[in-house]
Short mmCIF file of C-alpha atoms and ligand atoms in Angstrom, two decimals:
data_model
loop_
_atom_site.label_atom_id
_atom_site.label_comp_id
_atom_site.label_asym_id
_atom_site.label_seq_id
_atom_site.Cartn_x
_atom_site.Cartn_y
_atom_site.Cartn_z
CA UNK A 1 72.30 100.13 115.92
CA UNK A 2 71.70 99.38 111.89
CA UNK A 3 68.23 101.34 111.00
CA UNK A 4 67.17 97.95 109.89
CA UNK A 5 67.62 95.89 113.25
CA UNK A 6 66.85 98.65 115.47
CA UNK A 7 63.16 99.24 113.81
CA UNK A 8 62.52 95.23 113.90
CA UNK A 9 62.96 95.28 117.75
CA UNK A 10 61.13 98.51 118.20
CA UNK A 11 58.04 96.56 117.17
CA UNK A 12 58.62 93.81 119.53
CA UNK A 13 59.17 96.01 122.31
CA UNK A 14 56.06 97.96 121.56
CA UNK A 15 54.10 94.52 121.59
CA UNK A 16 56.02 92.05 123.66
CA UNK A 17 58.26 93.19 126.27
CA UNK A 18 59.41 89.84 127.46
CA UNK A 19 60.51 88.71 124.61
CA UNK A 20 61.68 92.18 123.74
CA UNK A 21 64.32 91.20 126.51
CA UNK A 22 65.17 87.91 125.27
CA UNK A 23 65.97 89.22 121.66
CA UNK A 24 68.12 92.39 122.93
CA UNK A 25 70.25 89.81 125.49
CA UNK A 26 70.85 87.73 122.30
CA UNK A 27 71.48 90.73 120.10
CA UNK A 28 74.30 91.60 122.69
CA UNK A 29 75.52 88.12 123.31
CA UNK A 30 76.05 87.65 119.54
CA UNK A 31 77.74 91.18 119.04
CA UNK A 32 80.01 90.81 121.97
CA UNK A 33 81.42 87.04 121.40
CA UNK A 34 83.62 85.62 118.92
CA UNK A 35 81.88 82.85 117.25
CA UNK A 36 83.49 80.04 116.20
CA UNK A 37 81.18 77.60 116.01
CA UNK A 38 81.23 75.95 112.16
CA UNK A 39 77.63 75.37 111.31
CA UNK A 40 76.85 79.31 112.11
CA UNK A 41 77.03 82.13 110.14
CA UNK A 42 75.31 86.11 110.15
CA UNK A 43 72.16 86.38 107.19
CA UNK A 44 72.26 89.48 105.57
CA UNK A 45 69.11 91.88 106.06
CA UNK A 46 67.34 90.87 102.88
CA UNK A 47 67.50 87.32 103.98
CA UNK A 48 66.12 88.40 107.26
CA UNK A 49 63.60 90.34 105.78
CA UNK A 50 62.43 87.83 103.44
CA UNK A 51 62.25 85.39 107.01
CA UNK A 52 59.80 87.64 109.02
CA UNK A 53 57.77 88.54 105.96
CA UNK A 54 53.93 88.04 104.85
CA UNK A 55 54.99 85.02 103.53
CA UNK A 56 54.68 83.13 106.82
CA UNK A 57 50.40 83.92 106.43
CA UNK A 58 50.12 81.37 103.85
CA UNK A 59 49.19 77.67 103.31
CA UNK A 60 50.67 75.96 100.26
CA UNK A 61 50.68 71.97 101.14
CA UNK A 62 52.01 70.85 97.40
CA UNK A 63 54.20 71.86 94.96
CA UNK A 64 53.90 74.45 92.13
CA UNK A 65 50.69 74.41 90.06
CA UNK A 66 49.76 71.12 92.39
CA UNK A 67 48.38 72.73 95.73
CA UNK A 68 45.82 71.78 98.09
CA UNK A 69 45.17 75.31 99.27
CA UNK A 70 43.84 78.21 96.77
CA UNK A 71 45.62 81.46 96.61
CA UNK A 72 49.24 80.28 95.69
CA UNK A 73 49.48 81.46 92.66
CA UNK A 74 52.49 83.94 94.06
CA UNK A 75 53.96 81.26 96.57
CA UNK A 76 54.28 79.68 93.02
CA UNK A 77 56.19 81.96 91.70
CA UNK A 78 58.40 82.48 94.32
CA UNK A 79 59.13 78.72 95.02
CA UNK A 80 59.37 77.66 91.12
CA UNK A 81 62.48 80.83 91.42
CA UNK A 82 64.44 79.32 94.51
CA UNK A 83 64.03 75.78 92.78
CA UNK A 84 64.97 77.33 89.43
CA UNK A 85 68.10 79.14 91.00
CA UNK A 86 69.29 76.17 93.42
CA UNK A 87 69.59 73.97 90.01
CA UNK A 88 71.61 76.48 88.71
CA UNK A 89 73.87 76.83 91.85
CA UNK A 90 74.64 73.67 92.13
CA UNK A 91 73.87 72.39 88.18
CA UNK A 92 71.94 69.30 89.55
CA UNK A 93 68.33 68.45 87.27
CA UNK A 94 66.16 68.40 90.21
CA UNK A 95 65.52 70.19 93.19
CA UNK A 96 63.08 69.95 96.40
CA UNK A 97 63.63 73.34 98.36
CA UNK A 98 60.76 72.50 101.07
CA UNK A 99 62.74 70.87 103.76
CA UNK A 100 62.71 72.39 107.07
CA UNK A 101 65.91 71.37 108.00
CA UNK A 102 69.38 69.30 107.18
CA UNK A 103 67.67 66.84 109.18
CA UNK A 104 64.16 66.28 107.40
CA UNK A 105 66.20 66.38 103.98
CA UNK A 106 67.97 63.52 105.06
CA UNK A 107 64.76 61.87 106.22
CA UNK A 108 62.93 62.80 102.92
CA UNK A 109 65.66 60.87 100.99
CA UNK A 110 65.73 57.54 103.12
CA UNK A 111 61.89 57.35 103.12
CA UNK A 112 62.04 57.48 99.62
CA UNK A 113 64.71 55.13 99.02
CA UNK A 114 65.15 52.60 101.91
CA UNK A 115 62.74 50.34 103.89
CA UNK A 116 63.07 49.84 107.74
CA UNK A 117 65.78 47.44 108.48
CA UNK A 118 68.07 48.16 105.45
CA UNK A 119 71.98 48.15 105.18
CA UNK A 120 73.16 52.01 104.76
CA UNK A 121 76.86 52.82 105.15
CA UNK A 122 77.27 55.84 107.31
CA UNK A 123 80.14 58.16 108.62
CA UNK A 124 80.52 57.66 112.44
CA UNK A 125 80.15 60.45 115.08
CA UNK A 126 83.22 59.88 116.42
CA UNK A 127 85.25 60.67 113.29
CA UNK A 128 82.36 63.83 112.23
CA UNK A 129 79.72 62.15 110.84
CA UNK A 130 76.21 63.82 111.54
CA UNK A 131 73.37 61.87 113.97
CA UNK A 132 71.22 61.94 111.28
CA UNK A 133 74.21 59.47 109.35
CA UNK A 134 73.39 56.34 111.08
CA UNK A 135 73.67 57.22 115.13
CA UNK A 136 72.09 54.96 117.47
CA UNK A 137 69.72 57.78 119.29
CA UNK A 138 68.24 58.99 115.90
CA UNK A 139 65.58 57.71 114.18
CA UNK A 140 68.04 56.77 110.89
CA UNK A 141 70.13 54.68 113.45
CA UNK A 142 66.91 53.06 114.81
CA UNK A 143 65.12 52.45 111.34
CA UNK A 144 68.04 51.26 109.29
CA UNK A 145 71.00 49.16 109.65
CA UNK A 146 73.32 51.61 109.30
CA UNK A 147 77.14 49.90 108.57
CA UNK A 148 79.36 53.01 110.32
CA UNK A 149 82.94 53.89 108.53
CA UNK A 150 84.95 56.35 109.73
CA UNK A 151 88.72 57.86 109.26
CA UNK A 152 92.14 56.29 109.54
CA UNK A 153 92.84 56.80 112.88
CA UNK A 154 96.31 57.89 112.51
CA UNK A 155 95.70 60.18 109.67
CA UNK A 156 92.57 61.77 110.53
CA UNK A 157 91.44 61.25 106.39
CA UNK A 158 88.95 58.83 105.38
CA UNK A 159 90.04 55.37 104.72
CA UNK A 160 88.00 55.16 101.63
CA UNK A 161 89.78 51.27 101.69
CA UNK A 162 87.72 50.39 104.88
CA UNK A 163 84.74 52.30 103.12
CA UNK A 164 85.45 49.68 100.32
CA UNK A 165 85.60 47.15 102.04
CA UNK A 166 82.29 47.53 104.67
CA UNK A 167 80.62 47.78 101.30
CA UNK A 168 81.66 44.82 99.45
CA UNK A 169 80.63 42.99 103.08
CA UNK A 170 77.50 44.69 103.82
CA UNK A 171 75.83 44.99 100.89
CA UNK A 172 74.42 48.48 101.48
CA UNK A 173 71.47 49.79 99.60
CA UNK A 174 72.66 52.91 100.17
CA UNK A 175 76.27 54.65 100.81
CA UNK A 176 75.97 58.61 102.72
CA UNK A 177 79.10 60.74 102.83
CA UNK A 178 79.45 64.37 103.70
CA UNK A 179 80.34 65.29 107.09
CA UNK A 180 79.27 67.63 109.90
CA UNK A 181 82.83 68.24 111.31
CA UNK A 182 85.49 66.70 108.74
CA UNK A 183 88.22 69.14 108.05
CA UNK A 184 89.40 67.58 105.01
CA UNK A 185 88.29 67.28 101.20
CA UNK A 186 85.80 64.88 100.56
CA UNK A 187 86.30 62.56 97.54
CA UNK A 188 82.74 62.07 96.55
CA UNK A 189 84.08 60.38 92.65
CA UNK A 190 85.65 57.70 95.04
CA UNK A 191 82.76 57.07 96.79
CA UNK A 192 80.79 56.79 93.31
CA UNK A 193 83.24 54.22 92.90
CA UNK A 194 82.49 52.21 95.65
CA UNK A 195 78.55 52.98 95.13
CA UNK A 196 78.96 51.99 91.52
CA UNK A 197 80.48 48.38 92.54
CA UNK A 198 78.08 47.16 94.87
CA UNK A 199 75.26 48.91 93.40
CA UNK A 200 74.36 51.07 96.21
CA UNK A 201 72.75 54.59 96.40
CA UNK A 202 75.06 57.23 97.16
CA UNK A 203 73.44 60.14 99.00
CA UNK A 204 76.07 63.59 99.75
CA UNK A 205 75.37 65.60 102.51
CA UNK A 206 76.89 68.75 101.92
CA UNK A 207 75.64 71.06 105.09
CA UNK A 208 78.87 72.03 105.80
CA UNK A 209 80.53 72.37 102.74
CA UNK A 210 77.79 74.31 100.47
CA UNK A 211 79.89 77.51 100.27
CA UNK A 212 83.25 75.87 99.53
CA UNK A 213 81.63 73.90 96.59
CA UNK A 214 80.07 77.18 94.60
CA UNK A 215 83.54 78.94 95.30
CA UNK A 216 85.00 75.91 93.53
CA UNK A 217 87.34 75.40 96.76
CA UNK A 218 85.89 71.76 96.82
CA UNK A 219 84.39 69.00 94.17
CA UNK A 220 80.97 69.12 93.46
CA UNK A 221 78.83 65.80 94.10
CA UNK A 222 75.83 66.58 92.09
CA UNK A 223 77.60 64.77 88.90
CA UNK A 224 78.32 61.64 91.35
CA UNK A 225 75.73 61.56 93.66
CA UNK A 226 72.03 60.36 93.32
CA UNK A 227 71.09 62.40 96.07
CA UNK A 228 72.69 65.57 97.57
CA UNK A 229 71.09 67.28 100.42
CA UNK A 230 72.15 70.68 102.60
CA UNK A 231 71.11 73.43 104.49
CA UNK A 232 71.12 76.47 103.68
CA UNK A 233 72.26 78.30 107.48
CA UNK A 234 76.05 76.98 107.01
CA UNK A 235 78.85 78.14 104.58
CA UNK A 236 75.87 79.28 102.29
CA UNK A 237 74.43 82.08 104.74
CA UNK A 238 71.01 81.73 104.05
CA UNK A 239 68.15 81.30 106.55
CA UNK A 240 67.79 78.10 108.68
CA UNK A 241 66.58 75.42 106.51
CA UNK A 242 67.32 72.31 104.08
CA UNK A 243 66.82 71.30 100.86
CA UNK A 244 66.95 68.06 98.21
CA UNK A 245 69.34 67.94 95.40
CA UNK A 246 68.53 64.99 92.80
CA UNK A 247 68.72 62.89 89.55
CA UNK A 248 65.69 63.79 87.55
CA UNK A 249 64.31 60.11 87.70
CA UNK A 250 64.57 60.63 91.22
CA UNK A 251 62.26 63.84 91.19
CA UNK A 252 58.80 62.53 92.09
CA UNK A 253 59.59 60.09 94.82
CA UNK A 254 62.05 62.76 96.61
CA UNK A 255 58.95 65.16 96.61
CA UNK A 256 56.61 62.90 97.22
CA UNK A 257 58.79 61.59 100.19
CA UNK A 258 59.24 65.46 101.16
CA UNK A 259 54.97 66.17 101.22
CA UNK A 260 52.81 64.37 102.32
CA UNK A 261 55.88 61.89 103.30
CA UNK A 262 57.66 63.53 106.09
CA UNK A 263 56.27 67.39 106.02
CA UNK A 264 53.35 69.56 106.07
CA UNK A 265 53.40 72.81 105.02
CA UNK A 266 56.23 74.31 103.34
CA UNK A 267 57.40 77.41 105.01
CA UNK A 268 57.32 79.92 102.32
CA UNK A 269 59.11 82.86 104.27
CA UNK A 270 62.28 80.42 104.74
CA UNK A 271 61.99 79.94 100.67
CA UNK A 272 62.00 83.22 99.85
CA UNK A 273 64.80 83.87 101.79
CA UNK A 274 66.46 80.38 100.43
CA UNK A 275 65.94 82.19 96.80
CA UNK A 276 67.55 85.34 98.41
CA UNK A 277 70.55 83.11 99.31
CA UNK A 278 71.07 81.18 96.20
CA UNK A 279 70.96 84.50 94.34
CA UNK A 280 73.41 85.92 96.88
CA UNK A 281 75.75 82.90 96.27
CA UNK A 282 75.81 83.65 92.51
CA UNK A 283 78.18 86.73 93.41
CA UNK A 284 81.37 87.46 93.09
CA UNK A 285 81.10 88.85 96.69
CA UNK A 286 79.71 85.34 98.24
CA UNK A 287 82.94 83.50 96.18
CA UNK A 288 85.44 86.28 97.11
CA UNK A 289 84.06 85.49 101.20
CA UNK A 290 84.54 81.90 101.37
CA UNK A 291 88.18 82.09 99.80
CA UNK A 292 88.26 84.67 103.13
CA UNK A 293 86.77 81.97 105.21
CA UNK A 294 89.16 78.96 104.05
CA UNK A 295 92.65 81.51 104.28
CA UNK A 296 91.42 82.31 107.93
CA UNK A 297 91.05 78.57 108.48
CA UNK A 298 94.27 77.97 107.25
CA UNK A 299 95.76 80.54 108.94
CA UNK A 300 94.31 80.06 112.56
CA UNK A 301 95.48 76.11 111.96
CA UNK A 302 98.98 77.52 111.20
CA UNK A 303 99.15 79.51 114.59
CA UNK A 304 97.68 76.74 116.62
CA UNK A 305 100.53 73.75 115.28
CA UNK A 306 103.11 76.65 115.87
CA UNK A 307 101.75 76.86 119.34
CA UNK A 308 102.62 72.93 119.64
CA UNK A 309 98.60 72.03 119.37
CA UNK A 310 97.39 68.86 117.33
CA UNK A 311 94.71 69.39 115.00
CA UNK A 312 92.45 66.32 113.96
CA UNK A 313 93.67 65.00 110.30
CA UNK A 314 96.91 67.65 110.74
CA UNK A 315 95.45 70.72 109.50
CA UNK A 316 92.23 71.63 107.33
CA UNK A 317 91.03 72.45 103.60
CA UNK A 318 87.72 73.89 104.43
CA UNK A 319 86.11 76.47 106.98
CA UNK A 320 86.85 74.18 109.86
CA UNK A 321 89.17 72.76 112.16
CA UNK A 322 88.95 69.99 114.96
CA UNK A 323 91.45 70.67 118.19
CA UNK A 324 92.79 67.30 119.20
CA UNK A 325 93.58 68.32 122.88
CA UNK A 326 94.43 64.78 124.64
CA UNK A 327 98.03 66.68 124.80
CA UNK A 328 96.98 69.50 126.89
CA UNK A 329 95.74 68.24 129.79
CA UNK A 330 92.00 69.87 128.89
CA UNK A 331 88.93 68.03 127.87
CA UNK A 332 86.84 69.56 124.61
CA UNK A 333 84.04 70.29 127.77
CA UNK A 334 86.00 72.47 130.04
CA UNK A 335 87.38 74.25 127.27
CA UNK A 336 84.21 75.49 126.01
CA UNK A 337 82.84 75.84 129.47
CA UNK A 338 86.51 78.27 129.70
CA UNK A 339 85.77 79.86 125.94
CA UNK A 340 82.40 80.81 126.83
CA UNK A 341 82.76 82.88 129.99
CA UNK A 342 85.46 84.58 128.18
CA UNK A 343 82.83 84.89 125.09
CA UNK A 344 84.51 82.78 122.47
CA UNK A 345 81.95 80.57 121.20
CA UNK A 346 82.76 76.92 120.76
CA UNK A 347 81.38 73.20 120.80
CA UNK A 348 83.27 70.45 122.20
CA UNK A 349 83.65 68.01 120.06
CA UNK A 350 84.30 64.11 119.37
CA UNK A 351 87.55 62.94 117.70
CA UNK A 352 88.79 59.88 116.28
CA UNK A 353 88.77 56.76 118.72
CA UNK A 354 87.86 59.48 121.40
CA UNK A 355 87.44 57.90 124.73
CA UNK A 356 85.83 60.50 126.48
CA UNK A 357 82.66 60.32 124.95
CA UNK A 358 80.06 63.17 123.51
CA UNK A 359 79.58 64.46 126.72
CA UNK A 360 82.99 65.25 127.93
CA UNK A 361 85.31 65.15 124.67
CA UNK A 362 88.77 65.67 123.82
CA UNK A 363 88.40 67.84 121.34
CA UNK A 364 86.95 71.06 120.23
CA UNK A 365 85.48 72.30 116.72
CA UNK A 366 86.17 75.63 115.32
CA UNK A 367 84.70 77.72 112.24
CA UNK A 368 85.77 80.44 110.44
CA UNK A 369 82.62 81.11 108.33
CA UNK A 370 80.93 83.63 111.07
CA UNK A 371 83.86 85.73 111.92
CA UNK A 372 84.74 86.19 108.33
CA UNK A 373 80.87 87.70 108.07
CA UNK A 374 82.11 90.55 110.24
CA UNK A 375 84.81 90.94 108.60
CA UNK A 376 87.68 89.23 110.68
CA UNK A 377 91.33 88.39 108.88
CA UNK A 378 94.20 86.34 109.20
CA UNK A 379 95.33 88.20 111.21
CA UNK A 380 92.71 88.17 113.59
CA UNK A 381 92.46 84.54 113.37
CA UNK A 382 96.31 83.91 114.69
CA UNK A 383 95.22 86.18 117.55
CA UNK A 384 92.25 84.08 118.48
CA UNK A 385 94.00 80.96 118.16
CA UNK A 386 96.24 82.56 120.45
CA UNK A 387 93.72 83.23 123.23
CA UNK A 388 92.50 79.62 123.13
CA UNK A 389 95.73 78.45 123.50
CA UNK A 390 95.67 80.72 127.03
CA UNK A 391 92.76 79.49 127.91
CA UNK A 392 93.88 75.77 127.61
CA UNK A 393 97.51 76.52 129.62
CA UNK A 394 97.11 79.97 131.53
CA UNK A 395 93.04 80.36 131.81
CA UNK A 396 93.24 81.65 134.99
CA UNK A 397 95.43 84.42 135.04
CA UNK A 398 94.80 85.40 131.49
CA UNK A 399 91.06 85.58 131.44
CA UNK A 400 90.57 89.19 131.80
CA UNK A 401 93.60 89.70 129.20
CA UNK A 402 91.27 87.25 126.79
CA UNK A 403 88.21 88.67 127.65
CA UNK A 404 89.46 92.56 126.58
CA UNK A 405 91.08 91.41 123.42
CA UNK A 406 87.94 89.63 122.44
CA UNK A 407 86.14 92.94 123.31
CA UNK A 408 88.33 94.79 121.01
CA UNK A 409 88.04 92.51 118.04
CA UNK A 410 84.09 92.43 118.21
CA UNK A 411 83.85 96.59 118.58
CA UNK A 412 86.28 96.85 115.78
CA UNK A 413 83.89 94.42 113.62
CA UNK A 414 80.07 95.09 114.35
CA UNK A 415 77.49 93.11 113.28
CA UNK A 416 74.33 94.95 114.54
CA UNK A 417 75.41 97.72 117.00
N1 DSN B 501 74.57 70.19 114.51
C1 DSN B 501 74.97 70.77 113.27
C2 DSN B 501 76.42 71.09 113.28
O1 DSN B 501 76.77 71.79 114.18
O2 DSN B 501 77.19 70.67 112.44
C3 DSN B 501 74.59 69.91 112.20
O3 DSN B 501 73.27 69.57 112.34
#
């Protein structure tokens, strides 16, 4: 096991045997499947480090040089950096690096910006939007009108004519694109467009596509967008945890909105390890990956139309893909349910117009940014595609074929062992 790891849960062991077990299961679980699912990914060991540091000791309610604890004069420092370098990143003029999640970004901005009851256009579930866009169980659905848009359903893209249209007859205060399971390129200078004419907010979400945006594989919003909000656990490969991207005239209500708005404490551990992951990003190495992780995309989409299997929109430009499988006589449940006892990792998944429902499904989302941590290639990505397509037609008889290849490919490509 890496000297690293090994030491880590030779403290817990020595302290907590229970939940010594727990870790080592999970350690094993994630070395021995083949992960796939899109919003995952493997933090290096300084990001790691960084997470279960010292850091986690301290108080800092506030911002830099405006605290309500004493002794932060080196959680200054170190969040005044991971601001400093996320600006850079992305070149936006403000950032907020305090949220604790995609989520409570999202909520920071709309507390900021809307009042309960408001018109917000949101992508729908169905066609990859994110609950936090608008759905009817989350809080955003329940506070604010939110006006859902979604793809053409023949196409799979975005019909940014509907978008157009719901906003010249809604009146939103507020437009939010960005997607949590859209395969395609997102046109963020159209939707400024349609912002710009009806005098709405436009907020980006870019969770997912983080990565592809600092490898220049897709347009950056920050020049469009008044708001653009992530997290950092996706494409970027940082530790779990979101932050607020923002027009400088935006700056004080966004942090205001973040504390005392919608959070406490920031936790300092996650933003030193945020700082770790912007700096990684910066690299040649982090660009050089995520071209890996789009050509494995694209090259697992390939193999699965050559295998005669739809894929939502016809095919991908980013790190994921959506399996439309209404043609294969499988629902987006069973084939996960399949995936997982052979140990490929997957989430069933909604697609356009989907009858089935979030429960059941006809579809199934796949990532490449996790595999392409260890190391995995094209080539490995045809095989994989390969093995789902068993386990949609053959599962049966094939399982123990699946579940040897997958074997091989994770003992060729460690991550911890
Ligand atoms: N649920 C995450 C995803 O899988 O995309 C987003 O919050």
């Amino acid at each position: 096991m890496r000297e690293f790891i090994e030491k880590m849960l030779e403290s817990i062991r020595k302290s907590d045997s229970e939940i010594y077990e727990i870790m080592m299961s999970e350690v094993l679980r994630q070395e021995k499947s083949i992960n796939l699912i899109a919003s995952e990914n493997f933090v290096l060991d300084d990001i790691l480090a960084c997470n279960g540091s010292i850091l986690t000791n301290k108080y800092s309610e506030g911002y830099p040089m405006r605290r309500y604890y004493g002794g932060c004069e080196n959680i200054d420092k170190l969040e005044q950096l991971a601001i400093e370098r996320l600006k850079r990143l992305f070149g936006a003029e403000s950032a907020n690096v305090q949220p604790h999640s995609g989520t409570q970004a999202n909520m920071a901005v709309y507390f900021a910006f809307l009042s309960p009851g408001d018109t917000v256009l949101g992508m729908e579930l169905n066609s990859g939007g994110h609950l936090t866009h608008g759905s009817k169980v989350n809080i955003s659905g329940k506070y604010f009108n939110f006006v859902p848009y979604g793809v053409d359903k023949k196409t799979g893209f975005i019909d940014y004519d509907n978008v157009r249209k719901l906003a010249h007859e809604h009146h939103p205060k507020m437009i939010v694109c960005g997607a949590s399971s859209y395969p395609r390129i997102i046109d963020f200078h159209e939707f400024k467009k349609i912002a710009d004419e009806v005098n709405a907010y436009l907020m980006a979400d870019i969770s997912h596509i983080a990565g592809m945006i600092i490898a220049g594989l897709h347009p950056n919003p920050v020049e469009f967008a008044d708001f653009v909000t992530s997290t950092t656990h996706k494409t970027l490969r940082g530790p779990r945890g979101g932050v607020i991207m923002c027009k400088k005239e935006y700056e004080n209500k966004i942090n205001r909105a973040v504390f005392p708005g919608t959070q406490g404490g920031p936790h300092q551990h996650t933003i030193a390890s945020k700082a770790m992951c912007f700096r990684n990003a910066f690299s040649k190495e982090f660009k050089e990956y995520i071209h890996d992780v789009v050509k494995n995309c694209s090259s697992m989409a390939n193999e699965f139309i050559s295998l005669g299997m739809n894929l939502v929109s016809g095919g991908t430009d980013n790190h994921l893909l959506v399996l439309d499988l209404s043609n294969m006589r499988i629902t987006g449940r069973e084939l996960q349910e399949r995936l997982d006892s052979a140990n490929i990792t997957t989430n069933k998944e909604t697609i356009p117009d989907d009858k089935l429902g979030p429960q059941i499904t006809s579809g199934l989302r796949i990532g490449t940014s996790a595999i392409t941590s260890r190391g995995m290639n094209e080539n490995d990505c045809k095989t994989i595609a390969n093995l789902i397509y068993l386990s949609c037609t053959d599962f049966d008889s094939k399982k123990s074929y699946i579940v040897d290849i997958v074997e091989g490919l994770t003992s060729k490509y460690p991550i911890y062992l």
